[in-house]
Coordinates of C-alpha atoms in Angstrom, one line a residue:
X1 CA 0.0 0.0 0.0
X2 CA 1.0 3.6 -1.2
X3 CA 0.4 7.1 0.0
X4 CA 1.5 9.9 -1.9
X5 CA 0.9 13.3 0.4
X6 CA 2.0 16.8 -1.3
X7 CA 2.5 19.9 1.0
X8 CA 0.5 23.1 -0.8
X9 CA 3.6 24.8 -0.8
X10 CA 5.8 22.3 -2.7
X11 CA 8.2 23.9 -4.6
X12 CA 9.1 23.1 -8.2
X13 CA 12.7 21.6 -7.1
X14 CA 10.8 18.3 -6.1
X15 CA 8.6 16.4 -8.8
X16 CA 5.4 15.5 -6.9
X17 CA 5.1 14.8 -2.9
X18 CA 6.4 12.1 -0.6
X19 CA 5.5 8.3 -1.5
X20 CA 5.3 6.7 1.9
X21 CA 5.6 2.7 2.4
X22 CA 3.4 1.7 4.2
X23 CA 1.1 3.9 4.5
X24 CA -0.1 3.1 7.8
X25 CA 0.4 0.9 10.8
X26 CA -1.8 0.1 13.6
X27 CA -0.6 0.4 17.4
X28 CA -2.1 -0.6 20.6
X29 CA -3.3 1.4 23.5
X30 CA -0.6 1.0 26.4
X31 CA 2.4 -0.3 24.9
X32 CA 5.3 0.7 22.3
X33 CA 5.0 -0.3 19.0
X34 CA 7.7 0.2 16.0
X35 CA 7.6 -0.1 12.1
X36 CA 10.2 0.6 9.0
X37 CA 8.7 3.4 6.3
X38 CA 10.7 4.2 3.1
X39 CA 10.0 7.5 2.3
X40 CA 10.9 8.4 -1.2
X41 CA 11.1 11.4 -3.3
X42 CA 12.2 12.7 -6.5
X43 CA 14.5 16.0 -6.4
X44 CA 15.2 18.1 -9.9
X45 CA 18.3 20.5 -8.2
X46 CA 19.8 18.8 -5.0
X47 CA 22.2 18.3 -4.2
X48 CA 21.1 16.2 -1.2
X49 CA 17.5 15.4 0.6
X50 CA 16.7 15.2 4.0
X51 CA 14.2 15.7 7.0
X52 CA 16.2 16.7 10.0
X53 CA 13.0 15.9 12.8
X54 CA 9.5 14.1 12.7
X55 CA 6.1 15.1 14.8
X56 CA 3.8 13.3 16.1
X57 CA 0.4 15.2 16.1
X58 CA -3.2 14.6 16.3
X59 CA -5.1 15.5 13.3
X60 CA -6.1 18.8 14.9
X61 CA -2.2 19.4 14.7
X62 CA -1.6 19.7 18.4
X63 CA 2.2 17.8 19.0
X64 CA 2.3 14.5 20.7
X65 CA 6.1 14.1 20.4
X66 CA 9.8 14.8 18.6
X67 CA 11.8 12.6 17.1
X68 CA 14.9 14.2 16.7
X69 CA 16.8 12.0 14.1
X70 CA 18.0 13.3 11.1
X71 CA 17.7 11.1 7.6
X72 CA 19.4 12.6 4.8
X73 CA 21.0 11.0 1.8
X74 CA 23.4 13.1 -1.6
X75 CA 21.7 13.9 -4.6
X76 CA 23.9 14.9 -6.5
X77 CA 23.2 13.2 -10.5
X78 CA 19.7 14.8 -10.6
X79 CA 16.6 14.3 -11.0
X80 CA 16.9 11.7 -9.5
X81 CA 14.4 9.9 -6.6
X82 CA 15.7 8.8 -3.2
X83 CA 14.7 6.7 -0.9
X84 CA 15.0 7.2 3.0
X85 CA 15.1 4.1 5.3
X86 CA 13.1 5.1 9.1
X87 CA 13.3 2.3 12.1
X88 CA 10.2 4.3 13.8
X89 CA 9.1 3.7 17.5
X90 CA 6.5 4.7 18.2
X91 CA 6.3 5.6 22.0
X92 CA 3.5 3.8 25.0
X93 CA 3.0 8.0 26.3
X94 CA 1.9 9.4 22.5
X95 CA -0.3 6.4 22.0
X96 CA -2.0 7.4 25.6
X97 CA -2.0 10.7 25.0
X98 CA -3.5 10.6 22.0
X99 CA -6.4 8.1 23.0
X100 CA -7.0 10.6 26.0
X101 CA -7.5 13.6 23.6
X102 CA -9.7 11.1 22.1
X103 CA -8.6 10.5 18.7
X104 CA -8.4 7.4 17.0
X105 CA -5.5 8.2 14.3
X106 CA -1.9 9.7 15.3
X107 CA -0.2 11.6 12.0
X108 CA 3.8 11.2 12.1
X109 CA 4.8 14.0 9.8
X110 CA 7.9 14.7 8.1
X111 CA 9.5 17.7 5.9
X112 CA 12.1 17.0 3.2
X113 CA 14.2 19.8 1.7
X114 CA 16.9 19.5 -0.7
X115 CA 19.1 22.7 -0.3
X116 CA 17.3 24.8 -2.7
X117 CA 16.0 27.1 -0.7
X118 CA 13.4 27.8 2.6
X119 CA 10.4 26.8 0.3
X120 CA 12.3 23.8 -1.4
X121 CA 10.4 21.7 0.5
X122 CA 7.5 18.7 0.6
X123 CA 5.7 17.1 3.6
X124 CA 5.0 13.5 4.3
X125 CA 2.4 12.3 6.4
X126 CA 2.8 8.6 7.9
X127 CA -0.7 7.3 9.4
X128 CA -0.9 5.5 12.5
X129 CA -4.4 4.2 13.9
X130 CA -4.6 3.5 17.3
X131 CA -6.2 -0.4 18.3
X132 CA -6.7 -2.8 21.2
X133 CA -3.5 -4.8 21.9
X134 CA -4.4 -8.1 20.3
X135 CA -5.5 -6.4 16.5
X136 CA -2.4 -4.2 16.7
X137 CA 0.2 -4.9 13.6
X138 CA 2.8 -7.3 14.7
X139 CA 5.8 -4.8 16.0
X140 CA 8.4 -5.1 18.3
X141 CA 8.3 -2.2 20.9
X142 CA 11.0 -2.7 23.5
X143 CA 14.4 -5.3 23.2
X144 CA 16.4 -4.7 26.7
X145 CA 19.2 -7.3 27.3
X146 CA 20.7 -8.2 30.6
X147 CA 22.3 -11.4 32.1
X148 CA 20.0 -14.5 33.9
X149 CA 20.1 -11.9 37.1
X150 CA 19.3 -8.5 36.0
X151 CA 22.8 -6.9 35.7
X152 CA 23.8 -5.5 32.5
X153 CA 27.4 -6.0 33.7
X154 CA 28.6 -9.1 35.2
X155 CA 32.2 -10.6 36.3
X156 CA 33.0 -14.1 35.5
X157 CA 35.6 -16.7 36.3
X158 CA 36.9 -19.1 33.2
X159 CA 34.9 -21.3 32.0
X160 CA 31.8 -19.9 34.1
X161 CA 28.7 -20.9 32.7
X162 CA 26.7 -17.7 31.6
X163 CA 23.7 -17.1 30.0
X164 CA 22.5 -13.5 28.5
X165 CA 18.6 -12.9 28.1
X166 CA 16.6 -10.2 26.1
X167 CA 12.8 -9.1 27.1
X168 CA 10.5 -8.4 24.5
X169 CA 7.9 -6.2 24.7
X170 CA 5.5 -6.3 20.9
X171 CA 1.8 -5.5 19.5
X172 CA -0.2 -8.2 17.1
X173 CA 1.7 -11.4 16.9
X174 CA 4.2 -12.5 14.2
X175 CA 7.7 -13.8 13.9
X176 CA 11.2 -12.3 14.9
X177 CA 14.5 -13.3 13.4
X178 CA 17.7 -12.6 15.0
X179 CA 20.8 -13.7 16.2
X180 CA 23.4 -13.7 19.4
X181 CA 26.4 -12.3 18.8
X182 CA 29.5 -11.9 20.8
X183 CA 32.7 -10.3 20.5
X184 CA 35.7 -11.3 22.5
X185 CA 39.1 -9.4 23.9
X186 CA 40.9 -9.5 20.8
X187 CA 38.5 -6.7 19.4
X188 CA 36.7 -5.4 22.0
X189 CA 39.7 -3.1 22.8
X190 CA 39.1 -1.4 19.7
X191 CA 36.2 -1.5 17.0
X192 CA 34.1 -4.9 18.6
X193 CA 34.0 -7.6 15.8
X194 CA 30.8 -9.9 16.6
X195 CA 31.1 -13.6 15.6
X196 CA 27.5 -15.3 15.7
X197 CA 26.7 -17.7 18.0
X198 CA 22.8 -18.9 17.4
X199 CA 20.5 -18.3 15.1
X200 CA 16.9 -17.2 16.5
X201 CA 13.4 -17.6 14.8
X202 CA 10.3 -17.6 17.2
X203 CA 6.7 -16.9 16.8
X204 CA 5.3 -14.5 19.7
X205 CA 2.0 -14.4 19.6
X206 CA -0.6 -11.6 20.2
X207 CA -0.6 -9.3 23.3
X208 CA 2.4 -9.9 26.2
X209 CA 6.4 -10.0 26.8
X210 CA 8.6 -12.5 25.3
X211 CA 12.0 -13.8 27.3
X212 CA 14.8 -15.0 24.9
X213 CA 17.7 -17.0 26.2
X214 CA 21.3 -16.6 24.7
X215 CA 23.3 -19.8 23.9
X216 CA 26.1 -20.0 27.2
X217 CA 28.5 -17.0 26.5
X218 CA 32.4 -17.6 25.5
X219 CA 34.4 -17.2 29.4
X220 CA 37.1 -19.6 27.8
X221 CA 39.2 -16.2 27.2
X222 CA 40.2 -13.4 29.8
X223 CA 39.3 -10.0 29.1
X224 CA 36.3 -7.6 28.0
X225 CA 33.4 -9.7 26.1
X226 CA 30.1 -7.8 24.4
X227 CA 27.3 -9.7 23.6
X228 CA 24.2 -8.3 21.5
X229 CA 21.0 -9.8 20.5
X230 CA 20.6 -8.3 17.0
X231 CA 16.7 -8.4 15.4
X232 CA 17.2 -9.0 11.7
X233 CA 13.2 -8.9 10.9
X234 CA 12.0 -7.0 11.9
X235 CA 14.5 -4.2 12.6
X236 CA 14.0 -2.1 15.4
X237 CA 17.4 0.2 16.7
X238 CA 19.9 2.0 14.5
X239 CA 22.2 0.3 17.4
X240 CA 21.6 -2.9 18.9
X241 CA 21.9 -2.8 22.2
X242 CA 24.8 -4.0 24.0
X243 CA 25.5 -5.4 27.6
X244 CA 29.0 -6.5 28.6
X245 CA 30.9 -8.5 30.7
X246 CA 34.4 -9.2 32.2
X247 CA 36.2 -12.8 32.0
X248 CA 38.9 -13.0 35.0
X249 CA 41.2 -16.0 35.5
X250 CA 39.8 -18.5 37.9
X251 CA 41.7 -18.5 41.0
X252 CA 43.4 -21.6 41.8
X253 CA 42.4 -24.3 43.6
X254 CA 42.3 -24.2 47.7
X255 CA 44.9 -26.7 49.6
X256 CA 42.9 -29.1 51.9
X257 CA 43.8 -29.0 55.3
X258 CA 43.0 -31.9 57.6
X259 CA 41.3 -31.6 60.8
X260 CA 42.7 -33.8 63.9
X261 CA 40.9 -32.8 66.9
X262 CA 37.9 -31.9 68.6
X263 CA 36.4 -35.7 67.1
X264 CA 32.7 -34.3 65.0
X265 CA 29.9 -33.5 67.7
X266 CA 32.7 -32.9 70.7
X267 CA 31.3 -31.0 73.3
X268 CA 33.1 -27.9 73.8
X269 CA 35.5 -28.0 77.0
X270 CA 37.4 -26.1 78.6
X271 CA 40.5 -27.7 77.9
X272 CA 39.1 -28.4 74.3
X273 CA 42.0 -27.4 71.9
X274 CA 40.8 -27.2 68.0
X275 CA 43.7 -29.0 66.3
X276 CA 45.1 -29.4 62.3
X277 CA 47.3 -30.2 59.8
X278 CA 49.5 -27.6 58.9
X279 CA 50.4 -27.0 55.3
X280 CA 53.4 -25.0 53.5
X281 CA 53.3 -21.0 52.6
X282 CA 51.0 -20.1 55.7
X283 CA 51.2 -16.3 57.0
X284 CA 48.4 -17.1 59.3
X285 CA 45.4 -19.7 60.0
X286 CA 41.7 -18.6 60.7
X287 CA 39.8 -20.6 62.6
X288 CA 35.8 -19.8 62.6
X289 CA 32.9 -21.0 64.1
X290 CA 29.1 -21.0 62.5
X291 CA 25.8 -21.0 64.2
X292 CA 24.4 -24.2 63.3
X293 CA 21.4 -23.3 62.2
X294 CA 23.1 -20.7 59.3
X295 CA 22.6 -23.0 55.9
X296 CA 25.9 -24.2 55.5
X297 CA 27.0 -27.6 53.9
X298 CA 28.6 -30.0 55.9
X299 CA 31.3 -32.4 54.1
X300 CA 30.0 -35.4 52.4
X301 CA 31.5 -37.7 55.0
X302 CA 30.5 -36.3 58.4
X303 CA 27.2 -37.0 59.8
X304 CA 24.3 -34.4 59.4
X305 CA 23.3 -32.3 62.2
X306 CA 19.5 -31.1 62.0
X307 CA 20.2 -31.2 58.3
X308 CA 21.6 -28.0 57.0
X309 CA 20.9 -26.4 54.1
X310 CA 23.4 -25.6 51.5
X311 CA 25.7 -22.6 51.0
X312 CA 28.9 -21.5 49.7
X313 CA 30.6 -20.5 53.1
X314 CA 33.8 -19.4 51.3
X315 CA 35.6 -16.2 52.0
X316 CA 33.6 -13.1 50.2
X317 CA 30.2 -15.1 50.7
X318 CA 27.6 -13.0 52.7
X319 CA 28.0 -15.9 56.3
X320 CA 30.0 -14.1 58.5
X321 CA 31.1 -16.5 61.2
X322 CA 29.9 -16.2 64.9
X323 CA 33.2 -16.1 66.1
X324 CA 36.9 -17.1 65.9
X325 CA 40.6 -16.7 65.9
X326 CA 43.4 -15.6 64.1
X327 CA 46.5 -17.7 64.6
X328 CA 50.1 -17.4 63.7
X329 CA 51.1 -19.7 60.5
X330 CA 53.7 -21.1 62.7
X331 CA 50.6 -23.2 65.0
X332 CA 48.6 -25.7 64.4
X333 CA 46.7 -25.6 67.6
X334 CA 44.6 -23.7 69.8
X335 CA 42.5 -23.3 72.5
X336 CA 39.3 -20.9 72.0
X337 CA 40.2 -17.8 74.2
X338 CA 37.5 -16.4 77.0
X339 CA 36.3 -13.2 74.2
X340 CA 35.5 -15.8 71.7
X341 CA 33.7 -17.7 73.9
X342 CA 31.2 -15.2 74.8
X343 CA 30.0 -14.8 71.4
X344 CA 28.9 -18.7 72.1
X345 CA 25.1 -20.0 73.5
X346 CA 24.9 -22.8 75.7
X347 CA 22.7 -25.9 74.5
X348 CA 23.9 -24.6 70.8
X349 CA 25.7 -26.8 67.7
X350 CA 28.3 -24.9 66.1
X351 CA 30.5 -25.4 62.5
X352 CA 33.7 -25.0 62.9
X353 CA 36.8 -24.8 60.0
X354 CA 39.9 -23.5 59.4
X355 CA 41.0 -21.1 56.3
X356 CA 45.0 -21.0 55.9
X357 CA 45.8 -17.3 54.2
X358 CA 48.8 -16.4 52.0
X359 CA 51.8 -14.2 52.5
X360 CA 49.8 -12.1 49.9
X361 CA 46.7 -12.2 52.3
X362 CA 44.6 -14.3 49.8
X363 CA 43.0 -17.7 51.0
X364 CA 45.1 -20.7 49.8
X365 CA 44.0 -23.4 52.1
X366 CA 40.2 -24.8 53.8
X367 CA 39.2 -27.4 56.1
X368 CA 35.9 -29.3 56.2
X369 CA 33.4 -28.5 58.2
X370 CA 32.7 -30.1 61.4
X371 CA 30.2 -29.7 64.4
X372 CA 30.8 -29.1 67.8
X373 CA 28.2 -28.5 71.0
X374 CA 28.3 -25.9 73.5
X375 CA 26.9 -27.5 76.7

């Protein structure tokens, strides 16, 4: 379907008006909607065309909205006709406001000049008629990409499983095309190269919001990674959006250290000393005791105690012990002193372990956990 709209005060530089496809599109009340127009006309001077804004306005000609964006294209072997490619969205606060001055039809309009002058100029009018949600042309109105938790920006160890996910809000139903894309640290210093990594085709039907799930990332390689879910059909950005995220080396692995004494479930004495195997490259040992009701795991081959619940317990998790000790690298023994003490309830079960840290004050060592109770 064609329209061909001609401004009254055209002037002679342009042969004819505007030719608009399509001519229309329909959007739904209370949600985004977004749809590709060629405009095309034919100019006799040049030596470029363009339309530096478009208005939304009611028919009345009262302004809904602004698009600043500026589509322009060289003319210079003339006449000649040229064709300008628009990704429009159309915006959830024009559609309301329009249907609350209590119109039915929205005009996004358009002036085109091509350098000859103020009057060199024609006008195209793009119709858009306002529906309920599930009649509305199929159109995507909102693409925003973050990772399986929310953040847009994420941190990763090697070889960390990672997923990406992009919500889709659209009118009418209909089928998308795109495709994940990634780029890794040997571009993203500089101009980002994406390599593909799945292809997408899915059907969303009429009315709602539409989760897509990226293939697991690249964290093989260190370093800055984009990833970008790019709609191929139907279009919707000038710029696909991007999140990002950061590949760090995976620390290495912690040195076991083996408990010797108090046995599991030991009641707590006053002559009870907590005892271990000491291990090379030790600054200082931490030991630390957990209430035992905190969800913390206990190792595979130590009996359960009121059954736990799982956690990672490790050093920058959010369980903070109940208390504990710090001990010279140089022991591998000791008793718990009256302060610590205090911070224990009688008739309680505690978890106890020892960390070993590094001359570099990192973590290089960890014990089992084991219970002991507090008479």
């Amino acid at each position: 379907m064609l329209l061909l709209l001609v401004s009254t005060a055209a002037s002679a530089t342009f042969s004819g008006g505007v030719t608009i496809v399509p001519a229309s599109t329909k959007a739904a009340i209370g949600r985004s909607s977004s749809v590709t127009i060629r405009w095309s006309a034919t100019t006799n001077d040049g030596p470029f065309v363009q339309s530096t804004t478009g208005t939304f306005r009611i028919p009345n000609g009262s302004t809904l909205g602004i698009v600043s964006r500026t589509l322009t294209t060289s003319a210079v072997s003339v006449p000649v006709t040229v064709t300008l490619n628009e990704q429009l969205l159309i915006p959830s606060n024009v559609i309301f406001a329009a249907f609350k001055a209590g119109v039915s039809r929205i005009e996004y309009v358009r002036d085109f000049e091509d350098g000859d002058g103020p009057f060199a100029a024609v006008q195209g009018v793009f119709l858009i008629d306002l529906t309920s949600p599930s009649a509305a042309a199929f159109g995507i109105g909102r693409l925003a990409l973050s990772f399986e938790d929310g953040a847009i920006e994420k941190i990763a160890e090697e070889e960390q499983f990672l997923r990406a996910k992009a919500d889709i809000s659209h009118t009418g139903s209909g089928v998308i095309r795109g495709v994940w894309e990634a780029a890794d640290p040997t571009s993203t210093a500089g101009t980002p190269i994406y390599r593909p990594l799945t292809q997408v085709r899915e059907f969303l039907s009429a009315g709602g919001d539409k989760t897509l799930f990226s293939p697991r990332l690249p964290t093989s390689s260190t370093g800055l990674h984009l990833v970008r879910f790019r709609l191929t059909d139907p279009a919707l950005f000038d710029t696909d959006p991007v999140i990002r995220y950061f590949v760090q080396p995976r620390p290495a692995p912690l040195e076991p250290i083996g408990l010797v004494m108090p046995p599991h479930l030991s009641l707590l004495g006053n002559d009870t000393r907590f005892t271990w195997q000491p291990i090379a490259g030790v600054r200082a040992y931490q030991l630390e005791l957990f209430e035992q009701g905190l969800p913390i795991e206990l190792p595979a081959d130590t009996a359960p105690v009121d059954e736990p619940r799982a956690i990672d317990p490790r050093p920058g998790s959010s369980i903070s012990p109940t208390t504990g000790l710090l001990v010279p690298g140089d022991q591998s023994a000791v008793p718990l002193t009256t302060l610590a003490r205090t911070h224990l309830m009688s008739g309680r079960t505690y978890l106890w372990r020892v960390l070993a840290i590094g001359s570099e004050g990192t973590v290089i060592g960890e014990s089992p956990l084991r219970a002991i109770r507090v008479p």
